[in-house]
Amino acid sequence: MTLPDQEARRSAPLTRSALRLNQVTRSYGHGNGTVHALRSVSVSLPAGSFTSVMGPSGSGKSTLLRCAAGLDRPTSGQVFLGDTDISGMRERKLTILRRERIGFVFQSFNLVPSLTARENILLPFRLAGRRPDRDWMRDVIARTGLTDRLRHRPAELSGGQQQRVAVARALVTRPEVIFADEPTGALDLSSGQEVLKLLREVVDTTGQTLVMVTHDPQAASYADQVLFLADGTVVDAMDRPSAQRVSERMSRLGS
Amino acid sequence: MLRLAFQTLRTRRALFAGSLAAVTLALVLLTASGVLLESALRGEGEANRFDGASLVVTGDRDEGLDGKDHSPGFGDVEAPLVPRPPLPGSLRERVEKVDGVREAVSDLAFSAQISGEDGRLVRPAVGNRSLGHGWDSARLTPFRLREGTPPKGPGDVVVDAAAAARGRIHVGDRVRVYTSAEGRGAYRVSGVAAPPRAALTKDQVALFFDAATAGRLAPPGGDVHAIAVTTDAGADPEAVASRVRSAVGEGPGVRVLTDTARAEISASDVLFLDTLVFVVSMGSLAVFVALFVMASGFAFAVLQRHREIALLRVIGATPRQVKRMLGWETLCVAVVGAAVAVPLGALLAEPLARGLVDLGIAPDELEVRVSWPPLAGAAAVGVLITRLAVVAAARRAARVRPEEALREAELADRRLPLSRVLTGLAFLLFTGCFLFFGIAMGGVQGSGLAFGGVLTLLIAAAVLGPALVRPLVPLAGILLRLVFRRTGRLALANSAAGPRRVAAAAVPLILMIGFPVSALFMQTSQQSTAKEWAAERLVADDVLVPHDATGLPPAVAEDAARLPGVSKVSATSSAWVRVQVRTDEAESVNARALAADPALPDLLDLHVREGGLKGLVAGSAVAVSQEQAKEYGWRVGDRVRMRLPDGTLTKLRVGARYDRSLGFADLIVPSRVLRAHTPDPLLDAVYVERASGAEGRKVGEELAGLTRDWPMARGADRDAVRAAGAEDAASQTWPAYVFSALIAVFTALALANTLVMATLVRTGEFAVLRLAGATRRDVLTLVAGESAVVAVCGLLLGGGVAAVVLAATSVALSGGVDLAGPPLFLAGAGAGAVLLTLVAALIPAARLLRDRTP
């Protein structure tokens, strides 16, 4: 792992990157009231990596996630998913791209309350009007341990189970990149760890790329690398993090 | 998408309950209206006095001035009420010779009234028509003698059994018969006759004279009312009819009817028209209100499901898919609604019909028959209106951005999107057009046009709701702080922070106040204006008007003129004339014209705006109301062609235009032109001026004596004329009350739905309040305070809508703002709205608090 700006100077194709941000700036408002949520951030994440994004509140980590996932448009700069520049895409194409190549897991309210677990998992296929890959689906469901929970509605599941349904849904389309926003934020300790282990295992066994925003050093320690954000820029990076080292680094950031 | 929509509906029933209820209720009403509409259309033309005849040859009311047929267009509601003109009696011989005709009878029908044992006029069971015929005509129904003999001499009369019973008239009695031709006549009752079914002639008293007497009493000129034909046994009436047609040369002017019921306008025909107007109004009102309620319901549901929609967008639903999902959801709502409502509506049609009959707005003959077209139509309308209602909500849902799913906080109220502001402004503009053109047009029609603005203004208020509510909240706050000291501030802050939530609840209230108040007060204001004008118009000291009768025989005016102490008398009568419209020969319409004799301008102030009444007095010119002149395209000085009731063609100059015609005539024709050419004219009113110096009490006694001689006349002085107007008015406003009640039900549904949804999502907020030390009572007071804000906003906006529209209708009518109406209704509507809001908010809140806090 190198510092992001060094990475940017190197030519891209050396390690195939699953996600690349090039000089991405995102600001809100204009004139004197302009808020710069991201200031010229360049990051490249190799395929099959698990990256945590950390930083104090207001550091821009959520904005980074939104821009990288195509939910928000950068004010300037480009975002590449694989070789596709998604920063200038029209809403419709972006939606279809999200459906096929990106997966999401959020802190809470991840599921459509009126659908069963199984229907929630299959929702991306239904939206795309495609048939799911049966074997892969069975695999994902087994991996997330949901085999006997498929007929339940979200309200009948525990928080950890709900989050596992969300992970299964994120995986089921075999996306290139999965984005997770505080996936353990609303869970108790053991359920949180269960979900993190699941995510780690997914990256290791399927080679999918995972980007996770979190403020929990323990959660961050599951990642291959941690990016530290402050004031809208990447101020540091850490390979093979441990919870101890991450919290030390965070306390220096003043969080 | 269909499955997703279906699942959502199944698990989130509460979200759609209000819309489902609204569409169901609307479709029940619409189905019932449709069934009744179809039944009423089928029922028009009930069997009547000609029931015993096979064919009837009559005059044709649709003949234009160009001699061609101008059958009324669709929606010409008055057209069936124009009586058929008379026929030359000479046609009978030609008809009689036609192959297959067994007998052809010339039917004479002239006004003939009879007074009973107590000296009072005898009326039929329905209405007050009373006609004389030749004994020949008896067999057309057929009337058969029950007692006595047919009329054999000039002094004999046969009375129909129903009338005889009502007036306690028996065979051998001496009776008085009042006709235009001979005034008062003395007759002996030679017999009593009855039709096979009393219903055939329930709307007329029938008197039969011998042929010579009938000829003498009937209008001169040899014209007959109709020629009734009975066919040979076994002959096909249609075939005979077509032969009769070629024999008499059917074309404009003459009609051969195989449906004999259509030969004469019956009281039921008139009532059927009332039924049509009522059910059409009810159906369209239900559709509009349902549309309104559902549109705001769907919009609110989308607001509540913001996060869920954002989540779908993140997972990969395109905006179109989101729209489609809502489309399917609403389709399910419509289908479920229709499945429940259509059969229910069909079942409801019968009791509704009975209700209308009891209220006197539908005839007894209204027979409900359920057929599939109205049912299918209602179901289709249901789908259509739910689709239409969801358009705005679906657009908003499609605009939900996926990143909103990432936000943990409740979505803050944003400013109104530009498209919504523009839509609102567009509807304001439409309203402006309605009001402007209504005022520019003026008169009753202009007033009606301006009233059209109420719908667009209501829509504008609904669309711009949140923006309109924002400035009103502080206003409501002043009141709130007075009533709820402790929680008032919080309630106000909550309301101010969520103008959309306030608006969503206030919109149904705007409708509940705005529409009924506008509709009722427009009617009552119009009536009060008409009454005022009628009183102002009256210069005469006394008026004689018909009482329990269609009109007064002309002899009444002659008798009045001879009374001592009376210096001047003027009488009016009215008749349908065919008048040329614009300068086009081919275009002409049936118009109800008032025949005025030369003294009229001295006894009535017509409020002439242009031209003068010299021509009218001289018998060479007509006067026309401003409004009608505009519609006909007539200017003062134009010469217009018209056909008088007896068929005479004439051309008269337009001499004057007058206004304030509401409740009065639209066209005034000199009596020496119109009355002279009206077969059997009856007077509408006789205006009397007392000689200067005449003793008031004495003239009054003389007039009272006159009304004893003429029992169909009633005397009234100026004050009594005003009072009579008021009585009439009160009986015409009840449909407005029915519709108000209907809207209130819809509003209650919408309010309950919105407020229940809005309250249920506040579980967390209430819990925080309770933890912070608020008692259950405090929380309920808070909810009550918020409801009060909603109610105040709804009342102010609804009142505003009504005020603007009513002011415009009044300006259009009279040039000034002159409103009148029952203040109790206003108070009731306001109190009802406040009560509804409080109940709809407090019940779910109380349940929530009970469930969550042991």
mmCIF file with all atom_site columns, N, CA, C and O in Angstrom, chain B residues 35-48:
data_model
loop_
_atom_site.group_PDB
_atom_site.id
_atom_site.type_symbol
_atom_site.label_atom_id
_atom_site.label_alt_id
_atom_site.label_comp_id
_atom_site.label_asym_id
_atom_site.label_entity_id
_atom_site.label_seq_id
_atom_site.pdbx_PDB_ins_code
_atom_site.Cartn_x
_atom_site.Cartn_y
_atom_site.Cartn_z
_atom_site.occupancy
_atom_site.B_iso_or_equiv
_atom_site.pdbx_formal_charge
_atom_site.auth_seq_id
_atom_site.auth_comp_id
_atom_site.auth_asym_id
_atom_site.auth_atom_id
_atom_site.pdbx_PDB_model_num
ATOM 1  N N  . VAL B 1 35 ? -76.356  4.426  -12.815 1.00 0.00 ? 35 VAL B N  1
ATOM 2  C CA . VAL B 1 35 ? -77.533  3.575  -12.971 1.00 0.00 ? 35 VAL B CA 1
ATOM 3  C C  . VAL B 1 35 ? -78.786  4.445  -13.025 1.00 0.00 ? 35 VAL B C  1
ATOM 4  O O  . VAL B 1 35 ? -79.661  4.265  -13.874 1.00 0.00 ? 35 VAL B O  1
ATOM 5  N N  . LEU B 1 36 ? -78.850  5.426  -12.130 1.00 0.00 ? 36 LEU B N  1
ATOM 6  C CA . LEU B 1 36 ? -80.026  6.307  -12.110 1.00 0.00 ? 36 LEU B CA 1
ATOM 7  C C  . LEU B 1 36 ? -80.093  7.155  -13.372 1.00 0.00 ? 36 LEU B C  1
ATOM 8  O O  . LEU B 1 36 ? -81.168  7.402  -13.908 1.00 0.00 ? 36 LEU B O  1
ATOM 9  N N  . LEU B 1 37 ? -78.916  7.602  -13.824 1.00 0.00 ? 37 LEU B N  1
ATOM 10 C CA . LEU B 1 37 ? -78.884  8.412  -15.048 1.00 0.00 ? 37 LEU B CA 1
ATOM 11 C C  . LEU B 1 37 ? -79.485  7.623  -16.197 1.00 0.00 ? 37 LEU B C  1
ATOM 12 O O  . LEU B 1 37 ? -80.348  8.101  -16.927 1.00 0.00 ? 37 LEU B O  1
ATOM 13 N N  . GLU B 1 38 ? -79.024  6.377  -16.311 1.00 0.00 ? 38 GLU B N  1
ATOM 14 C CA . GLU B 1 38 ? -79.505  5.559  -17.408 1.00 0.00 ? 38 GLU B CA 1
ATOM 15 C C  . GLU B 1 38 ? -80.992  5.261  -17.240 1.00 0.00 ? 38 GLU B C  1
ATOM 16 O O  . GLU B 1 38 ? -81.753  5.318  -18.195 1.00 0.00 ? 38 GLU B O  1
ATOM 17 N N  . SER B 1 39 ? -81.393  4.987  -15.993 1.00 0.00 ? 39 SER B N  1
ATOM 18 C CA . SER B 1 39 ? -82.809  4.711  -15.741 1.00 0.00 ? 39 SER B CA 1
ATOM 19 C C  . SER B 1 39 ? -83.663  5.928  -16.069 1.00 0.00 ? 39 SER B C  1
ATOM 20 O O  . SER B 1 39 ? -84.739  5.804  -16.650 1.00 0.00 ? 39 SER B O  1
ATOM 21 N N  . ALA B 1 40 ? -83.154  7.117  -15.677 1.00 0.00 ? 40 ALA B N  1
ATOM 22 C CA . ALA B 1 40 ? -83.927  8.339  -15.913 1.00 0.00 ? 40 ALA B CA 1
ATOM 23 C C  . ALA B 1 40 ? -84.032  8.614  -17.405 1.00 0.00 ? 40 ALA B C  1
ATOM 24 O O  . ALA B 1 40 ? -85.069  9.032  -17.899 1.00 0.00 ? 40 ALA B O  1
ATOM 25 N N  . LEU B 1 41 ? -82.923  8.368  -18.128 1.00 0.00 ? 41 LEU B N  1
ATOM 26 C CA . LEU B 1 41 ? -82.954  8.600  -19.569 1.00 0.00 ? 41 LEU B CA 1
ATOM 27 C C  . LEU B 1 41 ? -83.965  7.665  -20.227 1.00 0.00 ? 41 LEU B C  1
ATOM 28 O O  . LEU B 1 41 ? -84.693  8.060  -21.129 1.00 0.00 ? 41 LEU B O  1
ATOM 29 N N  . ARG B 1 42 ? -83.988  6.421  -19.745 1.00 0.00 ? 42 ARG B N  1
ATOM 30 C CA . ARG B 1 42 ? -84.901  5.455  -20.323 1.00 0.00 ? 42 ARG B CA 1
ATOM 31 C C  . ARG B 1 42 ? -86.335  5.808  -19.952 1.00 0.00 ? 42 ARG B C  1
ATOM 32 O O  . ARG B 1 42 ? -87.267  5.576  -20.706 1.00 0.00 ? 42 ARG B O  1
ATOM 33 N N  . GLY B 1 43 ? -86.491  6.395  -18.747 1.00 0.00 ? 43 GLY B N  1
ATOM 34 C CA . GLY B 1 43 ? -87.835  6.619  -18.236 1.00 0.00 ? 43 GLY B CA 1
ATOM 35 C C  . GLY B 1 43 ? -88.525  7.817  -18.840 1.00 0.00 ? 43 GLY B C  1
ATOM 36 O O  . GLY B 1 43 ? -89.736  7.940  -18.766 1.00 0.00 ? 43 GLY B O  1
ATOM 37 N N  . GLU B 1 44 ? -87.747  8.702  -19.448 1.00 0.00 ? 44 GLU B N  1
ATOM 38 C CA . GLU B 1 44 ? -88.339  9.929  -19.967 1.00 0.00 ? 44 GLU B CA 1
ATOM 39 C C  . GLU B 1 44 ? -89.465  9.580  -20.938 1.00 0.00 ? 44 GLU B C  1
ATOM 40 O O  . GLU B 1 44 ? -89.319  8.705  -21.788 1.00 0.00 ? 44 GLU B O  1
ATOM 41 N N  . GLY B 1 45 ? -90.577  10.315 -20.831 1.00 0.00 ? 45 GLY B N  1
ATOM 42 C CA . GLY B 1 45 ? -91.692  10.017 -21.700 1.00 0.00 ? 45 GLY B CA 1
ATOM 43 C C  . GLY B 1 45 ? -92.528  8.884  -21.126 1.00 0.00 ? 45 GLY B C  1
ATOM 44 O O  . GLY B 1 45 ? -92.586  7.786  -21.671 1.00 0.00 ? 45 GLY B O  1
ATOM 45 N N  . GLU B 1 46 ? -93.142  9.149  -19.989 1.00 0.00 ? 46 GLU B N  1
ATOM 46 C CA . GLU B 1 46 ? -93.989  8.140  -19.362 1.00 0.00 ? 46 GLU B CA 1
ATOM 47 C C  . GLU B 1 46 ? -95.317  8.064  -20.099 1.00 0.00 ? 46 GLU B C  1
ATOM 48 O O  . GLU B 1 46 ? -95.769  9.046  -20.689 1.00 0.00 ? 46 GLU B O  1
ATOM 49 N N  . ALA B 1 47 ? -95.939  6.914  -20.048 1.00 0.00 ? 47 ALA B N  1
ATOM 50 C CA . ALA B 1 47 ? -97.264  6.768  -20.650 1.00 0.00 ? 47 ALA B CA 1
ATOM 51 C C  . ALA B 1 47 ? -98.174  7.852  -20.086 1.00 0.00 ? 47 ALA B C  1
ATOM 52 O O  . ALA B 1 47 ? -98.124  8.155  -18.903 1.00 0.00 ? 47 ALA B O  1
ATOM 53 N N  . ASN B 1 48 ? -98.982  8.452  -20.934 1.00 0.00 ? 48 ASN B N  1
ATOM 54 C CA . ASN B 1 48 ? -99.846  9.539  -20.473 1.00 0.00 ? 48 ASN B CA 1
ATOM 55 C C  . ASN B 1 48 ? -101.222 9.459  -21.129 1.00 0.00 ? 48 ASN B C  1
ATOM 56 O O  . ASN B 1 48 ? -101.676 8.378  -21.500 1.00 0.00 ? 48 ASN B O  1
#
